Coordinates of C-alpha atoms in Angstrom, one line a residue:
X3 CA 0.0 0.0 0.0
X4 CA 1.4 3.3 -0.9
X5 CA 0.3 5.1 1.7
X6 CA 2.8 3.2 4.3
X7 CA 5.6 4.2 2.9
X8 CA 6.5 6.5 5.1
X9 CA 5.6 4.8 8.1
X10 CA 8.0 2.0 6.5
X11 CA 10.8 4.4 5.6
X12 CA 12.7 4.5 9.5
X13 CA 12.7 0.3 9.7
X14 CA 13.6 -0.2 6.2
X15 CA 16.8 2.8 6.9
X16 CA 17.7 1.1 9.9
X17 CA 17.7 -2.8 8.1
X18 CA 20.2 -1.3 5.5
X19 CA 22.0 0.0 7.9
X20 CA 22.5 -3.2 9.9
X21 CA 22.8 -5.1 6.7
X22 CA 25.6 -2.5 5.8
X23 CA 27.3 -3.4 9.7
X24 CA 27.3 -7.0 9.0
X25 CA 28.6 -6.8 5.5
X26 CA 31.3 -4.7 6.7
X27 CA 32.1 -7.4 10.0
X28 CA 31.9 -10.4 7.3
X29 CA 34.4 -8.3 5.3
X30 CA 36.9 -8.2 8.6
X31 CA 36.0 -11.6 9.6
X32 CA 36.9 -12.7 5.9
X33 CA 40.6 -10.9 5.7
X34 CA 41.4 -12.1 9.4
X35 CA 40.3 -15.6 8.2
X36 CA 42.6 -15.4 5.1
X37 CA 45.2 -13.9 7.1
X38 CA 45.3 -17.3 9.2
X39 CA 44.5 -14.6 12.6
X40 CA 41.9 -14.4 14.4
X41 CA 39.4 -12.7 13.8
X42 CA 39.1 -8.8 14.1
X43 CA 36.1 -6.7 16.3
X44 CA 35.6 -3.1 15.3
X45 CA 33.1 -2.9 18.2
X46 CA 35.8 -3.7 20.6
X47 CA 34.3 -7.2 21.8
X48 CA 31.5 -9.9 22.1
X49 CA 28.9 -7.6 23.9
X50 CA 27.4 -6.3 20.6
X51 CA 26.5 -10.0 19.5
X52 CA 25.5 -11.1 22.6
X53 CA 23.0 -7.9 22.9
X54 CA 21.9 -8.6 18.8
X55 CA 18.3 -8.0 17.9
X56 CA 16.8 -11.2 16.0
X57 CA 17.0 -9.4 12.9
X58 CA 20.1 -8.6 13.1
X59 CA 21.6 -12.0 14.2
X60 CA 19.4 -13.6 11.4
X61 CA 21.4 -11.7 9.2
X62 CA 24.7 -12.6 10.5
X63 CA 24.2 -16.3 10.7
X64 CA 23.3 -15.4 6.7
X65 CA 26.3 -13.8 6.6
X66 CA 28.3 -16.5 7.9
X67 CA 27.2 -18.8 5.9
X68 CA 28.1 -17.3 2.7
X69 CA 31.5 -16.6 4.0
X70 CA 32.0 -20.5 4.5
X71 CA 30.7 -21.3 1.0
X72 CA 32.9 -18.2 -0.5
X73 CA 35.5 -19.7 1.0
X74 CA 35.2 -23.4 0.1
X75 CA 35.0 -22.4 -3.4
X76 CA 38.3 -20.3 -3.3
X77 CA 40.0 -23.1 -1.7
X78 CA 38.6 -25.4 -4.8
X79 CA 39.5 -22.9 -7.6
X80 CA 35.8 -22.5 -8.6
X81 CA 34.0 -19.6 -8.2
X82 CA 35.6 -16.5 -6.6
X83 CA 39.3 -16.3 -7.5
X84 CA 41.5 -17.5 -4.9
X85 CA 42.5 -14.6 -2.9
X86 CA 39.9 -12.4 -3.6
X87 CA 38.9 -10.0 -1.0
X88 CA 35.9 -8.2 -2.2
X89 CA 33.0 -9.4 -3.6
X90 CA 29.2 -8.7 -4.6
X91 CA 26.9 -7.7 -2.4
X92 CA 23.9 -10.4 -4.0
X93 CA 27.2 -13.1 -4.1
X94 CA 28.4 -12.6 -0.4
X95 CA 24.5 -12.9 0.9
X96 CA 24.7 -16.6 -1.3
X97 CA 21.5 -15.1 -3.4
X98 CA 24.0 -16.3 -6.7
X99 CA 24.2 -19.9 -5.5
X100 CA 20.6 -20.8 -7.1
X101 CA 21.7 -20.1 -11.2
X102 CA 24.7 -21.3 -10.4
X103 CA 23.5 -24.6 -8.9
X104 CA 21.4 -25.0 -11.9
X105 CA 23.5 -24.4 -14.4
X106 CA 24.5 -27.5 -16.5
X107 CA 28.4 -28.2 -16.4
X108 CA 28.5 -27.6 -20.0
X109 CA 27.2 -25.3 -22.5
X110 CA 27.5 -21.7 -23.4
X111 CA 27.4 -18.8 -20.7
X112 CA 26.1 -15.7 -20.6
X113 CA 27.6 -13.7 -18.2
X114 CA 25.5 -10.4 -17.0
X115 CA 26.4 -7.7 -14.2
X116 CA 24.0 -7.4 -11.1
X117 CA 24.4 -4.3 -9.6
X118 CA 23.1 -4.3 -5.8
X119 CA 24.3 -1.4 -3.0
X120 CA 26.9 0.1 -5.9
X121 CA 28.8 -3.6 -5.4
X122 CA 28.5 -6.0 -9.1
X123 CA 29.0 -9.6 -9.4
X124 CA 29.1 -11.6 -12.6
X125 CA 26.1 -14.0 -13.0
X126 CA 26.0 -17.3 -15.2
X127 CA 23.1 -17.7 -16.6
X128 CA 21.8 -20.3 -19.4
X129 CA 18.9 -21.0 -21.2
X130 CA 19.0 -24.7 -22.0
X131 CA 18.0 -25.5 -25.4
X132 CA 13.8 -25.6 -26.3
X133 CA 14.1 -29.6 -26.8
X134 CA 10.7 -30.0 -27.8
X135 CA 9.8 -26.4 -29.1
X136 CA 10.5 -27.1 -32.1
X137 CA 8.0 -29.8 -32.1
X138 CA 5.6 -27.8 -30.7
X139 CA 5.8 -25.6 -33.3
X140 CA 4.8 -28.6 -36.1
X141 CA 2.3 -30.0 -34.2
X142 CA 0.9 -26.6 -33.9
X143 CA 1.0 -26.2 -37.7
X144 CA -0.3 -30.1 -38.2
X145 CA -3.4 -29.2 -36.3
X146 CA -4.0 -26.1 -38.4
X147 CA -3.6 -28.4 -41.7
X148 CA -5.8 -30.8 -40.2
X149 CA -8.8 -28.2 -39.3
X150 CA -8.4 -27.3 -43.0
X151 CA -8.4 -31.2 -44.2
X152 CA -12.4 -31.0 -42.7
X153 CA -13.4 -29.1 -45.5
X154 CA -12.2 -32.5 -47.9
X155 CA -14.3 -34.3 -46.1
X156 CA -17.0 -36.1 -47.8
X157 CA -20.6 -34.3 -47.2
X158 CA -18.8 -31.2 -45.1
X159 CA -20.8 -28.1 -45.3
X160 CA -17.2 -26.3 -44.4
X161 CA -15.5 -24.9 -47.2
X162 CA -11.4 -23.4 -46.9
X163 CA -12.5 -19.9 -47.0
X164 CA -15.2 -20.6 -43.8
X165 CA -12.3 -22.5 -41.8
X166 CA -9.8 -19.7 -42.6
X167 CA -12.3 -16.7 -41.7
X168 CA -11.5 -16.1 -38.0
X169 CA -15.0 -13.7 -38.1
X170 CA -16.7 -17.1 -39.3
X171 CA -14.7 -19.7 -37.6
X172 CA -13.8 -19.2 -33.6
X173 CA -11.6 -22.0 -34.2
X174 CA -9.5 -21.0 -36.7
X175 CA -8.7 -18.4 -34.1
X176 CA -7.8 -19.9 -31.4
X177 CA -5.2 -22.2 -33.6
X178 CA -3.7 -19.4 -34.8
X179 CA -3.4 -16.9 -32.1
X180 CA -3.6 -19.7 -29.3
X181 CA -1.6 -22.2 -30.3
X182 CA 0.9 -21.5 -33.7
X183 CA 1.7 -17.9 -31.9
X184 CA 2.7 -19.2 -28.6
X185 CA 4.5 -22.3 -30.2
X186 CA 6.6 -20.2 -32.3
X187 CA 7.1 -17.3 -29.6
X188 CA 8.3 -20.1 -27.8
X189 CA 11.0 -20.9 -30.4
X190 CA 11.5 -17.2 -31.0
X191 CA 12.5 -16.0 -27.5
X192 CA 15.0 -18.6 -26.5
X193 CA 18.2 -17.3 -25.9
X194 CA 16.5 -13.6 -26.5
X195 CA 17.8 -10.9 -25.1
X196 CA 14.9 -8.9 -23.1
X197 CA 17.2 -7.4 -20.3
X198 CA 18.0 -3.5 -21.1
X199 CA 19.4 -0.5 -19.4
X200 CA 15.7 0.3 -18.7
X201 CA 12.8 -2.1 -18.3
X202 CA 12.7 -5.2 -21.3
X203 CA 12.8 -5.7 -24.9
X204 CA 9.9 -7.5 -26.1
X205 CA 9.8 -9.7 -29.4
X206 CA 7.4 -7.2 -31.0
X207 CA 11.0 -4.8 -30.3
X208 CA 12.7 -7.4 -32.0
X209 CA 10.2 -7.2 -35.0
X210 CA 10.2 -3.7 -35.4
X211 CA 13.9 -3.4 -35.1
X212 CA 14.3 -5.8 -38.1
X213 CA 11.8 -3.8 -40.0
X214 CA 13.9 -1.1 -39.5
X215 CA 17.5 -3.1 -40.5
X216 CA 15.5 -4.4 -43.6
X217 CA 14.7 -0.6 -44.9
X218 CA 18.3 0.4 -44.7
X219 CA 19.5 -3.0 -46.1
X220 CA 17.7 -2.1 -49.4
X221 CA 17.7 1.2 -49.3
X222 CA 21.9 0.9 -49.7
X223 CA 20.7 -2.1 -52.3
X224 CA 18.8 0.4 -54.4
X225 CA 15.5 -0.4 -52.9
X226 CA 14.1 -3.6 -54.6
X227 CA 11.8 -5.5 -52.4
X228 CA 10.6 -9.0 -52.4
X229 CA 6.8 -9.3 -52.0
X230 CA 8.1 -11.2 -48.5
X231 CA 10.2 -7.7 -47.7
X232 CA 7.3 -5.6 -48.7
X233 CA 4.6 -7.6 -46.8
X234 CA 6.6 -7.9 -44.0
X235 CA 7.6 -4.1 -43.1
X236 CA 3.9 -2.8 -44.5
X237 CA 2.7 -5.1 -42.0
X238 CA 4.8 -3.7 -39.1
X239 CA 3.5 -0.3 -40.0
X240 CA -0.1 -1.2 -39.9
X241 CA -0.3 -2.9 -36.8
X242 CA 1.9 -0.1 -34.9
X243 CA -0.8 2.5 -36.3
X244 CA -3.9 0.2 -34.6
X245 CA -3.7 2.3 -31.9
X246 CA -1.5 3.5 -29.1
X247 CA -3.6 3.3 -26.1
X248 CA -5.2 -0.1 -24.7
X249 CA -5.2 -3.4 -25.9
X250 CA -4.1 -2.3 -29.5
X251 CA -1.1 -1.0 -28.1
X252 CA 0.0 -4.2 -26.2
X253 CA 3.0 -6.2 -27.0
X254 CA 2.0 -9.7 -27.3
X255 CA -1.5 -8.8 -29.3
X256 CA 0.8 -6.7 -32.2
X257 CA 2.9 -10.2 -32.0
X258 CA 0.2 -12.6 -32.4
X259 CA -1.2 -9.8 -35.2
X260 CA 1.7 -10.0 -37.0
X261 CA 1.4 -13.3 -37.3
X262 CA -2.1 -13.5 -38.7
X263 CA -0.9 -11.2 -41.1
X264 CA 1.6 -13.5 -42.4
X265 CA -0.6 -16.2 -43.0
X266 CA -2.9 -14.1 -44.9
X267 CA -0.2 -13.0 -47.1
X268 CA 0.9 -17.0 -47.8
X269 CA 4.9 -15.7 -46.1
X270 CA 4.8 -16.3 -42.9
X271 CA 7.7 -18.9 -43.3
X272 CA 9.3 -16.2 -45.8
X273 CA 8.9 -13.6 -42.9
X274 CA 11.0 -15.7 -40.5
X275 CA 14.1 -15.6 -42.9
X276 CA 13.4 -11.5 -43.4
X277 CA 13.3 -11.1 -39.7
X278 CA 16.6 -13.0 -39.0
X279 CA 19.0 -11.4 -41.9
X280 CA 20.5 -8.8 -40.1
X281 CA 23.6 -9.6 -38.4
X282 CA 23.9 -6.9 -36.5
X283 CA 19.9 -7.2 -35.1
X284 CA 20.7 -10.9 -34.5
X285 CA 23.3 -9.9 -32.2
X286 CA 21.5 -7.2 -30.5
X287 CA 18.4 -9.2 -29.5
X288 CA 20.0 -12.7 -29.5
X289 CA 22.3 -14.7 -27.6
X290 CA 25.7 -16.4 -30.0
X291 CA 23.6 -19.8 -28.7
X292 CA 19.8 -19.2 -29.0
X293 CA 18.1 -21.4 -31.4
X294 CA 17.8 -18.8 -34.4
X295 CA 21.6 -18.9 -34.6
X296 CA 22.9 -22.0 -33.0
X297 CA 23.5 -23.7 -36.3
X298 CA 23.0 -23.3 -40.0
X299 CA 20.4 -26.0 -39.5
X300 CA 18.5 -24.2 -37.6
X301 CA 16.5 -21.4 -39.6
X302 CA 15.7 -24.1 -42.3
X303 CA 14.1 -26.1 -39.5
X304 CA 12.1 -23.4 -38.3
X305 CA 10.5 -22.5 -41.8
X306 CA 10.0 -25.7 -42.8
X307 CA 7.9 -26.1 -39.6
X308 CA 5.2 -23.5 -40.3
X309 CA 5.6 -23.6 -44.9
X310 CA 2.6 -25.6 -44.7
X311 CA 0.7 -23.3 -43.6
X312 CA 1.3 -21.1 -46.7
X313 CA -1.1 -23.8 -48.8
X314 CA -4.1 -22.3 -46.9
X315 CA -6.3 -19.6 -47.2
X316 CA -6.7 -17.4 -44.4
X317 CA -9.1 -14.2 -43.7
X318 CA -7.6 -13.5 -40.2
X319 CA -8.3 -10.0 -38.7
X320 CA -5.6 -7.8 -37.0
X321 CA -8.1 -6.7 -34.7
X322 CA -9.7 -9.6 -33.6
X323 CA -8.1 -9.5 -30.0
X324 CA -9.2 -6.0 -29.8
X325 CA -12.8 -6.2 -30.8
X326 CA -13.5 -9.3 -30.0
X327 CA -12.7 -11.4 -26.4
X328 CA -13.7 -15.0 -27.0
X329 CA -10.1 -17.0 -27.5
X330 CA -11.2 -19.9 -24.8

């Protein structure tokens, strides 16, 4: 509740400041330890601990325990460097041990800073690999090819253009923007890069940003664009002017619009390879080991998943999220 704030202002001051105390003991405690001595005490003897208010003891006994951990690692060359004497504030509190405990001991690392009271320490994280995204993302486009297979059947009253019409067919809907947009989001965003300096990229940053690399990529080729090119960043443009305010204007709904788009164009598949051929947005948004650009394989794999879906016909509205509420 905002309005406690200030009545929570004076007990949140004085935590920092005995969190501060105890980071500066450990800090004694830890070159006394090194040192082979015993151990040093600014506040000229035991009284202060014995006299400790539960908080502040909690915090010590935290304390303590990350000092034995830092120090087990140095001793076994892992972790801090041996004879390191000043570490993160996050690292010496033992709130790092989690992703580093579940990191896999192999595998490419991504190594971020975590600033916390003006101290930084290096963080691994990884991603592991989608496994089975990738066969999410067929089975989502198998189960679109098989609502279209109903209109073969014999005696059907459902004809291709009813089963693509979203405005005609709920389910058509909920295939596309339930299950083939969150399938392929899935394979999209691993190893994407959503931390910034402030707040988080989104894909839909990621599209637009590729729009953008694909205008001055042929604007310095002399400006001839493929229908996939031309689609793709006319498409970009008309969902951004949808509207700024509400729903219109949210992240994932421009995504999942984007999408629909591409199916009604026949390129969504063709929009994939668009998206991905700037080397320098690649970089930018993606990790050197997310899917997109783990292997030469890998693109390929991901268009051929959803190329199918180009053999369909599709009347799928951009603003079908917005207007209309009825995806379940």
């Amino acid at each position: 509740n905002p309005n406690s704030y200030p009545t929570q202002l004076p007990a949140l001051k004085e935590r920092v400041k005995e969190l501060e105390d105890a980071l500066s003991k450990a800090h004694e405690r830890i070159d006394d330890l090194e040192k082979g001595g015993p151990a040093r005490r600014a506040d000229g003897g035991s009284s202060r601990s014995r006299h400790a208010t539960p908080a502040t003891a909690s915090t010590q006994a935290v304390l303590a325990q990350a000092v034995s951990r830092q120090q087990a690692r140095a001793r076994g060359g892992s972790g801090a460097q041996a004879g390191q004497k000043s570490w993160g504030f996050l690292d010496l509190l033992g709130l790092t041990q989690g992703a580093a405990a579940g990191a896999p001991a192999t595998g490419p690392i991504s190594k971020k800073l975590v600033a916390a009271g003006g101290a930084r320490a290096a963080v691994n994280s990884v991603i592991p690999p989608p496994s089975d995204a990738l066969a999410v993302l067929q089975a989502a486009s198998a189960a679109i090819g098989t609502h279209f297979a109903q209109a073969a059947v014999a005696g059907s009253s459902k004809s291709v253009e009813l089963l693509g019409d979203d405005q005609k067919n709920k389910e058509i809907a909920v295939l596309v923007r339930g299950q083939l947009c969150t399938a392929l989001s899935r394979v999209l965003l691993h190893g994407f890069k959503s931390f910034k300096l402030i707040g988080r990229y989104h894909i839909w940053d990621f599209v637009q940003h590729a729009c953008e690399a694909t205008h001055e990529r042929l604007r310095r080729a002399g400006g001839n664009y493929s229908a996939a090119e031309r689609t793709m960043t006319g498409t970009v443009v008309e969902v951004n002017s949808s509207g700024v305010e509400g729903p219109a204007n949210n992240p994932n709904i421009k995504f999942r619009s984007f999408v629909c788009s591409g199916l009604n164009h026949g390129l969504l598949h063709e929009w994939i390879a668009v998206l991905t051929a700037d080397a320098e947005t690649m970089g930018k948004f993606y990790e050197t080991w997310a899917f997109v650009r783990s292997s030469e394989q890998a693109l390929p794999q991901m268009m051929e998943a959803i190329r199918p879906l180009a053999s369909h016909k599709y009347t799928l509205s951009l603003d079908y999220e917005t207007s209309r509420w009825d995806l379940h």
